[in-house]
Amino acid sequence: MFIVFNKVYFNTSLAIDSKLASDFGSFFGGFVGTIFAILSVVLIIYTIVAQNIENRKTSLKDNFFKMIDYHNQNVSQIKVPSINAEKDHFENGRRAFVVYKIQLKRLLTLIEKINEKKKLKLEEKEILDIAYMIFYYGLQGSWEEFIADKLNRYDKSELIIKEIIKEIERKPNIKIGRTNQTNLSTYFRNMYNAVKLIDNSNLMSKKEKEELIKIYRAQLSNPELYVIFFNIVSRFGKKWKKREFIEKYEFLKNIPKDYCDGYSPEKYFPMKYEHEEY
């Protein structure tokens, strides 16, 4: 509009100046036309780049949702013997995590008693780590030597193992020495890699990443969150803690208050929990 109504070309007369019109046409085609041609090229380049980024984001999201699907398939295929009923009774899917929760709670209670009785002066984190190691790998048969090696960082680890084995032999029905690594190893590897996949992306905004991890978080039942908490607080959670995934994505946000049998997630991972919003 600035060019068209410039006083050089614009007048109120109805007469057409052919020379002026010709000059204007040459100027408009050569100057304005070139600007629009350059802008068109820039727009095409921008469109191609934006489309490429969007395609990569779509591919990333597809992989992430496949990992969520695998998570749910993995959970549905878990099958463990009930910890209280006869040996031929099994709990499937998310009910299996209720069994895991009971077993882990019994181990924590037992190690707390051993710590107090033998005056071992173990710290809370050490009790958690010992309990989870035994819960994960088990303490039966050939695993005794393996666990002894894993716990050699603690003073009197042999005494702790000996006391736990004594309790296992005294009460075989409580099944606290049973291994759970077969199911949980793939469960946690897939979970960590899914969160890492999104966190590593430089294509997404912080908000987009949080929304995707929130979708994953919504898949987790309360007993799953219980086991996840103790997994991450133990030595197995070193990578999670180093990259601050729990706080960054509020991964344990939905864990109920006082759900972890006297152990507080708030102490280890300060964030706003769901129960605080009620």
PDB file of N, CA, C and O in Angstrom, residues 234-277:
ATOM      1  N   SER A 234      16.660 -47.733  46.763  1.00  0.00           N
ATOM      2  CA  SER A 234      17.768 -48.680  46.889  1.00  0.00           C
ATOM      3  C   SER A 234      18.866 -48.342  45.881  1.00  0.00           C
ATOM      4  O   SER A 234      18.747 -47.399  45.101  1.00  0.00           O
ATOM      5  N   ARG A 235      19.911 -49.152  45.849  1.00  0.00           N
ATOM      6  CA  ARG A 235      21.018 -48.916  44.909  1.00  0.00           C
ATOM      7  C   ARG A 235      20.573 -49.048  43.459  1.00  0.00           C
ATOM      8  O   ARG A 235      21.234 -48.529  42.556  1.00  0.00           O
ATOM      9  N   PHE A 236      19.455 -49.706  43.203  1.00  0.00           N
ATOM     10  CA  PHE A 236      18.963 -49.862  41.832  1.00  0.00           C
ATOM     11  C   PHE A 236      18.507 -48.530  41.239  1.00  0.00           C
ATOM     12  O   PHE A 236      18.408 -48.402  40.023  1.00  0.00           O
ATOM     13  N   GLY A 237      18.207 -47.570  42.102  1.00  0.00           N
ATOM     14  CA  GLY A 237      17.680 -46.301  41.613  1.00  0.00           C
ATOM     15  C   GLY A 237      18.716 -45.232  41.371  1.00  0.00           C
ATOM     16  O   GLY A 237      18.368 -44.059  41.201  1.00  0.00           O
ATOM     17  N   LYS A 238      19.974 -45.616  41.321  1.00  0.00           N
ATOM     18  CA  LYS A 238      21.056 -44.634  41.170  1.00  0.00           C
ATOM     19  C   LYS A 238      20.872 -43.769  39.922  1.00  0.00           C
ATOM     20  O   LYS A 238      21.013 -42.537  39.967  1.00  0.00           O
ATOM     21  N   LYS A 239      20.535 -44.386  38.794  1.00  0.00           N
ATOM     22  CA  LYS A 239      20.362 -43.623  37.545  1.00  0.00           C
ATOM     23  C   LYS A 239      19.142 -42.697  37.627  1.00  0.00           C
ATOM     24  O   LYS A 239      19.178 -41.570  37.118  1.00  0.00           O
ATOM     25  N   TRP A 240      18.069 -43.177  38.255  1.00  0.00           N
ATOM     26  CA  TRP A 240      16.874 -42.354  38.414  1.00  0.00           C
ATOM     27  C   TRP A 240      17.190 -41.104  39.220  1.00  0.00           C
ATOM     28  O   TRP A 240      16.784 -39.997  38.864  1.00  0.00           O
ATOM     29  N   LYS A 241      17.918 -41.303  40.327  1.00  0.00           N
ATOM     30  CA  LYS A 241      18.226 -40.177  41.218  1.00  0.00           C
ATOM     31  C   LYS A 241      19.223 -39.212  40.578  1.00  0.00           C
ATOM     32  O   LYS A 241      19.110 -37.998  40.742  1.00  0.00           O
ATOM     33  N   LYS A 242      20.188 -39.755  39.862  1.00  0.00           N
ATOM     34  CA  LYS A 242      21.195 -38.905  39.221  1.00  0.00           C
ATOM     35  C   LYS A 242      20.562 -37.955  38.211  1.00  0.00           C
ATOM     36  O   LYS A 242      20.940 -36.784  38.109  1.00  0.00           O
ATOM     37  N   ARG A 243      19.586 -38.440  37.462  1.00  0.00           N
ATOM     38  CA  ARG A 243      18.933 -37.609  36.445  1.00  0.00           C
ATOM     39  C   ARG A 243      17.682 -36.899  36.969  1.00  0.00           C
ATOM     40  O   ARG A 243      16.998 -36.203  36.217  1.00  0.00           O
ATOM     41  N   GLU A 244      17.374 -37.130  38.253  1.00  0.00           N
ATOM     42  CA  GLU A 244      16.269 -36.449  38.929  1.00  0.00           C
ATOM     43  C   GLU A 244      14.931 -36.662  38.208  1.00  0.00           C
ATOM     44  O   GLU A 244      14.092 -35.751  38.155  1.00  0.00           O
ATOM     45  N   PHE A 245      14.722 -37.854  37.693  1.00  0.00           N
ATOM     46  CA  PHE A 245      13.473 -38.147  36.987  1.00  0.00           C
ATOM     47  C   PHE A 245      12.260 -38.068  37.914  1.00  0.00           C
ATOM     48  O   PHE A 245      11.185 -37.650  37.487  1.00  0.00           O
ATOM     49  N   ILE A 246      12.422 -38.499  39.165  1.00  0.00           N
ATOM     50  CA  ILE A 246      11.283 -38.545  40.078  1.00  0.00           C
ATOM     51  C   ILE A 246      10.755 -37.152  40.352  1.00  0.00           C
ATOM     52  O   ILE A 246       9.547 -36.898  40.257  1.00  0.00           O
ATOM     53  N   GLU A 247      11.648 -36.220  40.687  1.00  0.00           N
ATOM     54  CA  GLU A 247      11.221 -34.858  40.971  1.00  0.00           C
ATOM     55  C   GLU A 247      10.803 -34.120  39.702  1.00  0.00           C
ATOM     56  O   GLU A 247       9.802 -33.390  39.677  1.00  0.00           O
ATOM     57  N   LYS A 248      11.573 -34.300  38.640  1.00  0.00           N
ATOM     58  CA  LYS A 248      11.323 -33.569  37.393  1.00  0.00           C
ATOM     59  C   LYS A 248       9.946 -33.888  36.816  1.00  0.00           C
ATOM     60  O   LYS A 248       9.236 -33.007  36.318  1.00  0.00           O
ATOM     61  N   TYR A 249       9.561 -35.174  36.883  1.00  0.00           N
ATOM     62  CA  TYR A 249       8.290 -35.596  36.286  1.00  0.00           C
ATOM     63  C   TYR A 249       7.271 -36.029  37.338  1.00  0.00           C
ATOM     64  O   TYR A 249       6.250 -36.613  36.995  1.00  0.00           O
ATOM     65  N   GLU A 250       7.567 -35.746  38.609  1.00  0.00           N
ATOM     66  CA  GLU A 250       6.657 -36.079  39.716  1.00  0.00           C
ATOM     67  C   GLU A 250       6.170 -37.523  39.601  1.00  0.00           C
ATOM     68  O   GLU A 250       4.974 -37.806  39.691  1.00  0.00           O
ATOM     69  N   PHE A 251       7.122 -38.426  39.428  1.00  0.00           N
ATOM     70  CA  PHE A 251       6.778 -39.806  39.087  1.00  0.00           C
ATOM     71  C   PHE A 251       6.055 -40.532  40.221  1.00  0.00           C
ATOM     72  O   PHE A 251       5.287 -41.466  39.974  1.00  0.00           O
ATOM     73  N   LEU A 252       6.299 -40.120  41.459  1.00  0.00           N
ATOM     74  CA  LEU A 252       5.632 -40.757  42.600  1.00  0.00           C
ATOM     75  C   LEU A 252       4.521 -39.884  43.163  1.00  0.00           C
ATOM     76  O   LEU A 252       4.055 -40.113  44.281  1.00  0.00           O
ATOM     77  N   LYS A 253       4.080 -38.927  42.420  1.00  0.00           N
ATOM     78  CA  LYS A 253       3.077 -37.950  42.871  1.00  0.00           C
ATOM     79  C   LYS A 253       1.815 -38.609  43.415  1.00  0.00           C
ATOM     80  O   LYS A 253       1.216 -38.134  44.377  1.00  0.00           O
ATOM     81  N   ASN A 254       1.390 -39.711  42.823  1.00  0.00           N
ATOM     82  CA  ASN A 254       0.109 -40.324  43.157  1.00  0.00           C
ATOM     83  C   ASN A 254       0.174 -41.349  44.284  1.00  0.00           C
ATOM     84  O   ASN A 254      -0.834 -41.981  44.603  1.00  0.00           O
ATOM     85  N   ILE A 255       1.339 -41.524  44.874  1.00  0.00           N
ATOM     86  CA  ILE A 255       1.447 -42.504  45.956  1.00  0.00           C
ATOM     87  C   ILE A 255       0.693 -41.976  47.186  1.00  0.00           C
ATOM     88  O   ILE A 255       0.861 -40.826  47.579  1.00  0.00           O
ATOM     89  N   PRO A 256      -0.184 -42.785  47.768  1.00  0.00           N
ATOM     90  CA  PRO A 256      -0.995 -42.299  48.897  1.00  0.00           C
ATOM     91  C   PRO A 256      -0.146 -41.964  50.125  1.00  0.00           C
ATOM     92  O   PRO A 256       0.929 -42.523  50.324  1.00  0.00           O
ATOM     93  N   LYS A 257      -0.672 -41.112  50.954  1.00  0.00           N
ATOM     94  CA  LYS A 257       0.010 -40.706  52.188  1.00  0.00           C
ATOM     95  C   LYS A 257       0.094 -41.902  53.148  1.00  0.00           C
ATOM     96  O   LYS A 257      -0.856 -42.668  53.286  1.00  0.00           O
ATOM     97  N   ASP A 258       1.234 -42.052  53.798  1.00  0.00           N
ATOM     98  CA  ASP A 258       1.472 -43.121  54.779  1.00  0.00           C
ATOM     99  C   ASP A 258       1.278 -44.517  54.188  1.00  0.00           C
ATOM    100  O   ASP A 258       0.884 -45.458  54.893  1.00  0.00           O
ATOM    101  N   TYR A 259       1.542 -44.651  52.907  1.00  0.00           N
ATOM    102  CA  TYR A 259       1.320 -45.932  52.219  1.00  0.00           C
ATOM    103  C   TYR A 259       2.535 -46.852  52.282  1.00  0.00           C
ATOM    104  O   TYR A 259       2.422 -48.043  52.056  1.00  0.00           O
ATOM    105  N   CYS A 260       3.689 -46.293  52.598  1.00  0.00           N
ATOM    106  CA  CYS A 260       4.939 -47.065  52.481  1.00  0.00           C
ATOM    107  C   CYS A 260       5.438 -47.610  53.810  1.00  0.00           C
ATOM    108  O   CYS A 260       6.642 -47.716  54.057  1.00  0.00           O
ATOM    109  N   ASP A 261       4.502 -47.947  54.683  1.00  0.00           N
ATOM    110  CA  ASP A 261       4.828 -48.656  55.927  1.00  0.00           C
ATOM    111  C   ASP A 261       5.885 -47.948  56.769  1.00  0.00           C
ATOM    112  O   ASP A 261       6.876 -48.542  57.207  1.00  0.00           O
ATOM    113  N   GLY A 262       5.672 -46.654  56.980  1.00  0.00           N
ATOM    114  CA  GLY A 262       6.570 -45.903  57.844  1.00  0.00           C
ATOM    115  C   GLY A 262       7.719 -45.226  57.131  1.00  0.00           C
ATOM    116  O   GLY A 262       8.451 -44.430  57.735  1.00  0.00           O
ATOM    117  N   TYR A 263       7.891 -45.507  55.855  1.00  0.00           N
ATOM    118  CA  TYR A 263       8.942 -44.868  55.063  1.00  0.00           C
ATOM    119  C   TYR A 263       8.287 -43.803  54.184  1.00  0.00           C
ATOM    120  O   TYR A 263       7.322 -44.074  53.475  1.00  0.00           O
ATOM    121  N   SER A 264       8.826 -42.590  54.248  1.00  0.00           N
ATOM    122  CA  SER A 264       8.169 -41.448  53.617  1.00  0.00           C
ATOM    123  C   SER A 264       8.825 -41.062  52.291  1.00  0.00           C
ATOM    124  O   SER A 264       9.990 -40.653  52.269  1.00  0.00           O
ATOM    125  N   PRO A 265       8.089 -41.168  51.176  1.00  0.00           N
ATOM    126  CA  PRO A 265       8.618 -40.695  49.892  1.00  0.00           C
ATOM    127  C   PRO A 265       8.975 -39.214  49.917  1.00  0.00           C
ATOM    128  O   PRO A 265       9.912 -38.780  49.247  1.00  0.00           O
ATOM    129  N   GLU A 266       8.218 -38.422  50.716  1.00  0.00           N
ATOM    130  CA  GLU A 266       8.477 -36.984  50.803  1.00  0.00           C
ATOM    131  C   GLU A 266       9.883 -36.690  51.318  1.00  0.00           C
ATOM    132  O   GLU A 266      10.494 -35.687  50.943  1.00  0.00           O
ATOM    133  N   LYS A 267      10.392 -37.574  52.154  1.00  0.00           N
ATOM    134  CA  LYS A 267      11.728 -37.389  52.727  1.00  0.00           C
ATOM    135  C   LYS A 267      12.806 -37.522  51.660  1.00  0.00           C
ATOM    136  O   LYS A 267      13.826 -36.835  51.691  1.00  0.00           O
ATOM    137  N   TYR A 268      12.582 -38.408  50.702  1.00  0.00           N
ATOM    138  CA  TYR A 268      13.585 -38.691  49.675  1.00  0.00           C
ATOM    139  C   TYR A 268      13.368 -37.880  48.403  1.00  0.00           C
ATOM    140  O   TYR A 268      14.332 -37.523  47.717  1.00  0.00           O
ATOM    141  N   PHE A 269      12.104 -37.598  48.098  1.00  0.00           N
ATOM    142  CA  PHE A 269      11.786 -36.895  46.848  1.00  0.00           C
ATOM    143  C   PHE A 269      10.800 -35.758  47.140  1.00  0.00           C
ATOM    144  O   PHE A 269       9.582 -35.942  47.058  1.00  0.00           O
ATOM    145  N   PRO A 270      11.315 -34.589  47.499  1.00  0.00           N
ATOM    146  CA  PRO A 270      10.419 -33.457  47.792  1.00  0.00           C
ATOM    147  C   PRO A 270       9.700 -32.973  46.536  1.00  0.00           C
ATOM    148  O   PRO A 270      10.331 -32.625  45.548  1.00  0.00           O
ATOM    149  N   MET A 271       8.398 -32.989  46.588  1.00  0.00           N
ATOM    150  CA  MET A 271       7.553 -32.513  45.484  1.00  0.00           C
ATOM    151  C   MET A 271       6.143 -32.358  46.034  1.00  0.00           C
ATOM    152  O   MET A 271       5.877 -32.703  47.187  1.00  0.00           O
ATOM    153  N   LYS A 272       5.235 -31.871  45.236  1.00  0.00           N
ATOM    154  CA  LYS A 272       3.855 -31.757  45.658  1.00  0.00           C
ATOM    155  C   LYS A 272       3.128 -33.058  45.329  1.00  0.00           C
ATOM    156  O   LYS A 272       2.934 -33.390  44.162  1.00  0.00           O
ATOM    157  N   TYR A 273       2.723 -33.780  46.365  1.00  0.00           N
ATOM    158  CA  TYR A 273       2.046 -35.067  46.178  1.00  0.00           C
ATOM    159  C   TYR A 273       0.545 -34.868  46.045  1.00  0.00           C
ATOM    160  O   TYR A 273      -0.027 -33.867  46.481  1.00  0.00           O
ATOM    161  N   GLU A 274      -0.081 -35.878  45.464  1.00  0.00           N
ATOM    162  CA  GLU A 274      -1.511 -35.781  45.173  1.00  0.00           C
ATOM    163  C   GLU A 274      -2.334 -35.573  46.441  1.00  0.00           C
ATOM    164  O   GLU A 274      -3.292 -34.793  46.440  1.00  0.00           O
ATOM    165  N   HIS A 275      -1.968 -36.251  47.534  1.00  0.00           N
ATOM    166  CA  HIS A 275      -2.750 -36.134  48.756  1.00  0.00           C
ATOM    167  C   HIS A 275      -2.709 -34.722  49.333  1.00  0.00           C
ATOM    168  O   HIS A 275      -3.602 -34.326  50.089  1.00  0.00           O
ATOM    169  N   GLU A 276      -1.703 -33.933  48.977  1.00  0.00           N
ATOM    170  CA  GLU A 276      -1.620 -32.552  49.442  1.00  0.00           C
ATOM    171  C   GLU A 276      -2.608 -31.654  48.719  1.00  0.00           C
ATOM    172  O   GLU A 276      -2.894 -30.545  49.176  1.00  0.00           O
ATOM    173  N   GLU A 277      -3.121 -32.108  47.587  1.00  0.00           N
ATOM    174  CA  GLU A 277      -4.045 -31.295  46.795  1.00  0.00           C
ATOM    175  C   GLU A 277      -5.493 -31.500  47.223  1.00  0.00           C
ATOM    176  O   GLU A 277      -6.366 -30.753  46.820  1.00  0.00           O
TER     177      GLU A 277
END
